[in-house]
Amino acid sequence: MRLETVWVGRGGQGVVTAVYLIAHASIRDGLYALANPEFGAERRGAPVKAFLTLTDYLEDSPEPIKTPDVAIFLDDKLLEPMKIITDAVKPGGYVLVSSGKEPEKVAELVGRDDVNIAVVDGIGIALKHVKLAVPNAPLAGVFSRVFGFPSLESIRDALEAQLGKAVEANFAAAKEAYESVVVIKAKGAGGAREAVEIPTTSAFLTGPYELVPWQKVNKAGVVYPGSSLRYKTGSWRTEKPIIDHSKCIMCRKCWLFCPDDAVLEVWRDVEKGGKAVRVKEIEFNYDYCKGCGICADVCPTGAITMVREI
Amino acid sequence: MTAELQTAVKQRRIALTGNHAVALAAKMAKVEVVAAYPITPQTPAVERLAEFVNNGELDAEFIPVEGEHSALSAVVGASAAGARVFTATSSQGLGFMYEILPIAVGLRLPIVMGVATRAYSAPINVWGDHSDIMSMRELGWIIYLVSNVQEAFDTVIQAYRVAEDPAVHLPAAVAYDGFWISHTLQPLEVPEDEEAVLKYAPITRSWRQLDVDRPASVGAVGTPEWYFEIRWQAYKALEDSVKVVEAADREYGKLFGRSYGFGSTYRAEDADLIILTYGSIYGVVKKAVDALRERGVRAGAAKLRVLRPWPRDFIRRALGGAGKVLVIDRALNHGGVAGPVATEVAATLAEPVYTAYATIGMRTIDSRGVARAAERVLSGEVRAMEPFTIGLRGGP
């Protein structure tokens, strides 16, 4: 038996813990595991990738996985930018996704009908049991259901060892996901697919670095001024703020407290008493809003609410 | 055969990362003083030891120092007073300890240090290569290079027995790949009864120098009339420690069922080309060898486990019969003739070897890249003793 899996999520979603959980639980069930997280920028929201190979014989090579049997996404917003990973899954393999969207919609995002697709609302389940938007325990439950291992009992043991706290809450989340996962079976035999591989260099660097030979890299690795405007950190959100303008009193507390400068005042043409007037309104810059929810917390009139996005 | 595999010590199978396995080994060895400063990728090892001390699972002094220079200084003092000590570091942290590294040797203190290997700055790179550990080759430490989590655990325990042997009394470093071992979770077997570890490596305090009943001054001046002789004692002790390293490994094998020698070989008997490396990538090299064999190329693999004392007999035995030898080094030997290990292998065999650099700054390596390197050697595309690269864009 050999199952090669690649896990994708963001810093703070528990990707590393997720692979440690499944590895630990599988080892407890008598298998061999090699959980090999790829550490990049250790920053909340930044994409994180981890490899996990499960075998019933000793495997001690940390070779990166190129054509996984399984790809697991802790964040459906990564399906598009990390398409290379779902494309590399072997025909007949599996894509497991944590998403609040309809399973059919997720299947559309995956864009393949020759792989099995399992969907669970990992964040919804985690928020319910653990009160945190961390879908790793739910995905451990999904993994157990889809592959028949590791056992739920071993997952509980792994939660104990890897987390050491909130074990029962996380276990309840794993169990609910185990029971509620929806699987869309693969159709067809895959046909003539062009073989795709996950590149062996880190998948999360920006720019065409793979084209730059050592002779052309900046001397001493010097970095020249750039702009963080290029990094649309809004993709990290699990929830986004929406505003009810009829309740807004333009106190601007949200603007004052927003840590990302993502609350904007915009002029808007509206009709008032039959006359066209220009008024100022609060809007959000969703390119950079990370969905922290501070604006909703400080709003004195309850005009701002947070809604789930993934 | 089966009877031989049964170990004298009952063991249980658990799952740990390399860092946590190293911490558990130090705990089972009942270390009495731990002083360390956190640095990626070593941090979880000392965090776990701090937890053991805090929870009362380990009766030790944990000294939260302000930097690595103090960390090693603190364990030097504690070791001189006869305590069994542990510290761990990586990269720049090891660099910051550098002043004290040869002092631990000159004072003949059996300090055991974990090194989660990592590249040196600049630019900052927290990832694993072997630049740090290779920079302490000439200082007199015993240096192990391990290949997986199980070996990291076993080797820390062996290191205490070797370092504290009265014929040795030298510090020992156990180097395990940053991330590819330190943060990789694997199954491993550990003794059910921790006392078995103490029975294997009892704390004898044979190295104690500071004793109120027998006052002495250590580290005092060694004038040109004395220094050479005193340092030669340490030089000779490291050279002769080969026998102790071997015996400690054999004895460990008898009790715990696992021994590693100075290294090992894979499909090397009839090989036209043997690829030697060290650390976690041995598994990748073995895979490359399998792929080459399938294509009819008689390739073999070898790994080096003990860097100091240099195991010349093992190197001659393992590589002497091969037509060609390719050494994959994981630290740049700036300005040198070849990779750090390649240089010594060539000197030992008194023959040129092929020398490649890979995994620098934790550049990914795969078995295809290794197989391609082997083919470049066999086709004559690269020349012996002329360094080439695996995975460097635009590189030779």
Tab-separated table of N, CA and C in Angstrom, chain A residues 225-301:
chain	number	residue	atom	x	y	z
A	225	PRO	N	13.270	48.396	-3.947
A	225	PRO	CA	11.904	48.759	-3.528
A	225	PRO	C	10.844	48.169	-4.450
A	226	GLY	N	9.779	47.692	-3.847
A	226	GLY	CA	8.661	47.164	-4.611
A	226	GLY	C	7.401	47.694	-3.980
A	227	SER	N	6.346	46.945	-4.008
A	227	SER	CA	5.123	47.411	-3.374
A	227	SER	C	4.303	46.225	-2.912
A	228	SER	N	3.833	46.320	-1.666
A	228	SER	CA	2.982	45.250	-1.147
A	228	SER	C	1.584	45.336	-1.740
A	229	LEU	N	1.322	46.410	-2.524
A	229	LEU	CA	0.008	46.501	-3.180
A	229	LEU	C	-0.216	45.321	-4.119
A	230	ARG	N	0.880	44.746	-4.583
A	230	ARG	CA	0.765	43.600	-5.496
A	230	ARG	C	0.164	42.391	-4.813
A	231	TYR	N	0.320	42.308	-3.473
A	231	TYR	CA	-0.149	41.120	-2.762
A	231	TYR	C	-1.567	41.332	-2.277
A	232	LYS	N	-2.498	40.734	-2.976
A	232	LYS	CA	-3.908	40.912	-2.647
A	232	LYS	C	-4.242	40.015	-1.459
A	233	THR	N	-3.967	40.555	-0.265
A	233	THR	CA	-4.112	39.758	0.953
A	233	THR	C	-5.570	39.434	1.268
A	234	GLY	N	-6.493	40.052	0.516
A	234	GLY	CA	-7.907	39.753	0.728
A	234	GLY	C	-8.263	38.302	0.460
A	235	SER	N	-7.400	37.614	-0.289
A	235	SER	CA	-7.690	36.203	-0.588
A	235	SER	C	-7.579	35.335	0.659
A	236	TRP	N	-7.040	35.872	1.763
A	236	TRP	CA	-6.877	35.083	2.972
A	236	TRP	C	-8.161	34.940	3.776
A	237	ARG	N	-9.185	35.754	3.422
A	237	ARG	CA	-10.385	35.807	4.272
A	237	ARG	C	-11.153	34.499	4.342
A	238	THR	N	-11.750	34.237	5.522
A	238	THR	CA	-12.792	33.222	5.584
A	238	THR	C	-14.163	33.894	5.652
A	239	GLU	N	-14.189	35.137	6.183
A	239	GLU	CA	-15.447	35.887	6.272
A	239	GLU	C	-15.203	37.277	5.722
A	240	LYS	N	-16.266	37.894	5.152
A	240	LYS	CA	-16.078	39.280	4.710
A	240	LYS	C	-17.123	40.183	5.348
A	241	PRO	N	-16.778	41.465	5.556
A	241	PRO	CA	-17.758	42.385	6.141
A	241	PRO	C	-18.709	42.905	5.069
A	242	ILE	N	-19.981	43.018	5.425
A	242	ILE	CA	-20.914	43.723	4.545
A	242	ILE	C	-21.616	44.797	5.388
A	243	ILE	N	-22.033	45.874	4.729
A	243	ILE	CA	-22.584	47.002	5.486
A	243	ILE	C	-24.009	47.321	5.045
A	244	ASP	N	-24.828	47.616	6.024
A	244	ASP	CA	-26.195	48.079	5.772
A	244	ASP	C	-26.174	49.605	5.918
A	245	HIS	N	-26.178	50.321	4.775
A	245	HIS	CA	-25.996	51.779	4.807
A	245	HIS	C	-27.114	52.487	5.555
A	246	SER	N	-28.292	51.831	5.645
A	246	SER	CA	-29.407	52.503	6.323
A	246	SER	C	-29.149	52.610	7.828
A	247	LYS	N	-28.222	51.759	8.335
A	247	LYS	CA	-27.922	51.820	9.772
A	247	LYS	C	-26.655	52.619	10.065
A	248	CYS	N	-25.894	52.894	9.021
A	248	CYS	CA	-24.580	53.535	9.221
A	248	CYS	C	-24.767	55.014	9.548
A	249	ILE	N	-24.100	55.501	10.619
A	249	ILE	CA	-24.190	56.917	11.002
A	249	ILE	C	-22.910	57.681	10.646
A	250	MET	N	-22.053	57.023	9.847
A	250	MET	CA	-20.798	57.647	9.390
A	250	MET	C	-19.910	58.126	10.552
A	251	CYS	N	-19.858	57.324	11.611
A	251	CYS	CA	-18.993	57.701	12.742
A	251	CYS	C	-17.530	57.407	12.437
A	252	ARG	N	-17.301	56.539	11.483
A	252	ARG	CA	-15.945	56.200	10.994
A	252	ARG	C	-15.102	55.419	12.001
A	253	LYS	N	-15.759	54.814	12.980
A	253	LYS	CA	-14.981	53.989	13.925
A	253	LYS	C	-14.329	52.806	13.196
A	254	CYS	N	-15.049	52.229	12.241
A	254	CYS	CA	-14.509	51.102	11.476
A	254	CYS	C	-13.250	51.519	10.730
A	255	TRP	N	-13.309	52.717	10.152
A	255	TRP	CA	-12.159	53.262	9.407
A	255	TRP	C	-10.961	53.430	10.331
A	256	LEU	N	-11.263	53.925	11.584
A	256	LEU	CA	-10.203	54.185	12.544
A	256	LEU	C	-9.525	52.891	13.011
A	257	PHE	N	-10.338	51.850	13.197
A	257	PHE	CA	-9.808	50.620	13.789
A	257	PHE	C	-9.266	49.619	12.771
A	258	CYS	N	-9.620	49.759	11.504
A	258	CYS	CA	-9.197	48.754	10.519
A	258	CYS	C	-7.668	48.669	10.457
A	259	PRO	N	-7.093	47.487	10.751
A	259	PRO	CA	-5.623	47.378	10.759
A	259	PRO	C	-5.025	47.327	9.353
A	260	ASP	N	-5.871	47.182	8.332
A	260	ASP	CA	-5.335	47.021	6.979
A	260	ASP	C	-5.706	48.162	6.042
A	261	ASP	N	-6.216	49.274	6.601
A	261	ASP	CA	-6.599	50.398	5.740
A	261	ASP	C	-7.589	49.961	4.662
A	262	ALA	N	-8.439	49.017	5.001
A	262	ALA	CA	-9.337	48.465	3.977
A	262	ALA	C	-10.754	49.026	4.089
A	263	VAL	N	-10.952	50.004	4.987
A	263	VAL	CA	-12.255	50.674	5.049
A	263	VAL	C	-12.109	51.993	4.294
A	264	LEU	N	-13.005	52.193	3.334
A	264	LEU	CA	-12.906	53.363	2.460
A	264	LEU	C	-14.133	54.248	2.618
A	265	GLU	N	-13.924	55.553	2.423
A	265	GLU	CA	-15.067	56.466	2.295
A	265	GLU	C	-15.212	56.770	0.820
A	266	VAL	N	-16.374	56.533	0.287
A	266	VAL	CA	-16.544	56.797	-1.144
A	266	VAL	C	-17.731	57.736	-1.367
A	267	TRP	N	-17.614	58.573	-2.388
A	267	TRP	CA	-18.741	59.433	-2.770
A	267	TRP	C	-19.706	58.604	-3.588
A	268	ARG	N	-20.982	58.817	-3.335
A	268	ARG	CA	-21.979	58.088	-4.120
A	268	ARG	C	-23.117	59.044	-4.490
A	269	ASP	N	-23.580	58.938	-5.738
A	269	ASP	CA	-24.732	59.749	-6.176
A	269	ASP	C	-26.007	59.032	-5.784
A	270	VAL	N	-26.818	59.678	-4.971
A	270	VAL	CA	-28.091	59.065	-4.587
A	270	VAL	C	-29.217	60.080	-4.801
A	271	GLU	N	-30.470	59.595	-4.763
A	271	GLU	CA	-31.617	60.492	-4.904
A	271	GLU	C	-32.221	60.719	-3.528
A	272	LYS	N	-32.384	61.958	-3.167
A	272	LYS	CA	-32.974	62.269	-1.856
A	272	LYS	C	-34.061	63.303	-2.070
A	273	GLY	N	-35.318	62.933	-1.785
A	273	GLY	CA	-36.445	63.857	-1.952
A	273	GLY	C	-36.548	64.382	-3.366
A	274	GLY	N	-36.347	63.489	-4.334
A	274	GLY	CA	-36.476	63.875	-5.733
A	274	GLY	C	-35.268	64.603	-6.285
A	275	LYS	N	-34.245	64.824	-5.426
A	275	LYS	CA	-33.059	65.549	-5.898
A	275	LYS	C	-31.836	64.624	-5.929
A	276	ALA	N	-31.017	64.819	-6.911
A	276	ALA	CA	-29.770	64.040	-6.990
A	276	ALA	C	-28.732	64.698	-6.101
A	277	VAL	N	-28.241	63.922	-5.114
A	277	VAL	CA	-27.212	64.484	-4.229
A	277	VAL	C	-26.022	63.530	-4.147
A	278	ARG	N	-24.893	64.053	-3.745
A	278	ARG	CA	-23.699	63.225	-3.529
A	278	ARG	C	-23.511	63.040	-2.028
A	279	VAL	N	-23.380	61.776	-1.598
A	279	VAL	CA	-23.160	61.507	-0.169
A	279	VAL	C	-21.920	60.632	-0.013
A	280	LYS	N	-21.393	60.679	1.201
A	280	LYS	CA	-20.259	59.801	1.510
A	280	LYS	C	-20.783	58.514	2.133
A	281	GLU	N	-20.206	57.401	1.716
A	281	GLU	CA	-20.590	56.117	2.293
A	281	GLU	C	-19.346	55.308	2.631
A	282	ILE	N	-19.535	54.359	3.543
A	282	ILE	CA	-18.436	53.448	3.893
A	282	ILE	C	-18.453	52.251	2.938
A	283	GLU	N	-17.264	51.924	2.407
A	283	GLU	CA	-17.128	50.708	1.590
A	283	GLU	C	-15.883	49.943	2.061
A	284	PHE	N	-15.751	48.746	1.565
A	284	PHE	CA	-14.570	47.961	1.950
A	284	PHE	C	-13.723	47.666	0.729
A	285	ASN	N	-12.424	47.683	0.927
A	285	ASN	CA	-11.519	47.293	-0.145
A	285	ASN	C	-11.242	45.795	0.017
A	286	TYR	N	-11.992	45.002	-0.728
A	286	TYR	CA	-11.900	43.543	-0.551
A	286	TYR	C	-10.590	42.957	-1.077
A	287	ASP	N	-9.820	43.763	-1.805
A	287	ASP	CA	-8.509	43.268	-2.242
A	287	ASP	C	-7.578	43.053	-1.046
A	288	TYR	N	-7.764	43.865	0.004
A	288	TYR	CA	-6.827	43.806	1.132
A	288	TYR	C	-7.479	43.488	2.474
A	289	CYS	N	-8.822	43.505	2.539
A	289	CYS	CA	-9.494	43.174	3.792
A	289	CYS	C	-9.243	41.710	4.097
A	290	LYS	N	-8.650	41.425	5.303
A	290	LYS	CA	-8.349	40.040	5.655
A	290	LYS	C	-9.483	39.394	6.432
A	291	GLY	N	-10.558	40.153	6.643
A	291	GLY	CA	-11.730	39.555	7.291
A	291	GLY	C	-11.581	39.364	8.785
A	292	CYS	N	-10.831	40.262	9.457
A	292	CYS	CA	-10.587	40.074	10.893
A	292	CYS	C	-11.833	40.330	11.717
A	293	GLY	N	-12.763	41.151	11.188
A	293	GLY	CA	-14.026	41.365	11.900
A	293	GLY	C	-14.001	42.480	12.927
A	294	ILE	N	-12.887	43.211	13.024
A	294	ILE	CA	-12.811	44.300	14.013
A	294	ILE	C	-13.850	45.371	13.692
A	295	CYS	N	-14.048	45.676	12.400
A	295	CYS	CA	-15.011	46.715	12.012
A	295	CYS	C	-16.403	46.375	12.522
A	296	ALA	N	-16.774	45.097	12.395
A	296	ALA	CA	-18.098	44.679	12.856
A	296	ALA	C	-18.187	44.767	14.376
A	297	ASP	N	-17.078	44.451	15.043
A	297	ASP	CA	-17.051	44.502	16.507
A	297	ASP	C	-17.238	45.920	17.035
A	298	VAL	N	-16.573	46.899	16.368
A	298	VAL	CA	-16.594	48.260	16.920
A	298	VAL	C	-17.787	49.078	16.421
A	299	CYS	N	-18.503	48.587	15.433
A	299	CYS	CA	-19.619	49.355	14.874
A	299	CYS	C	-20.698	49.570	15.947
A	300	PRO	N	-21.024	50.847	16.279
A	300	PRO	CA	-21.965	51.092	17.378
A	300	PRO	C	-23.423	50.824	17.000
A	301	THR	N	-23.728	50.710	15.699
A	301	THR	CA	-25.139	50.558	15.314
A	301	THR	C	-25.426	49.182	14.719
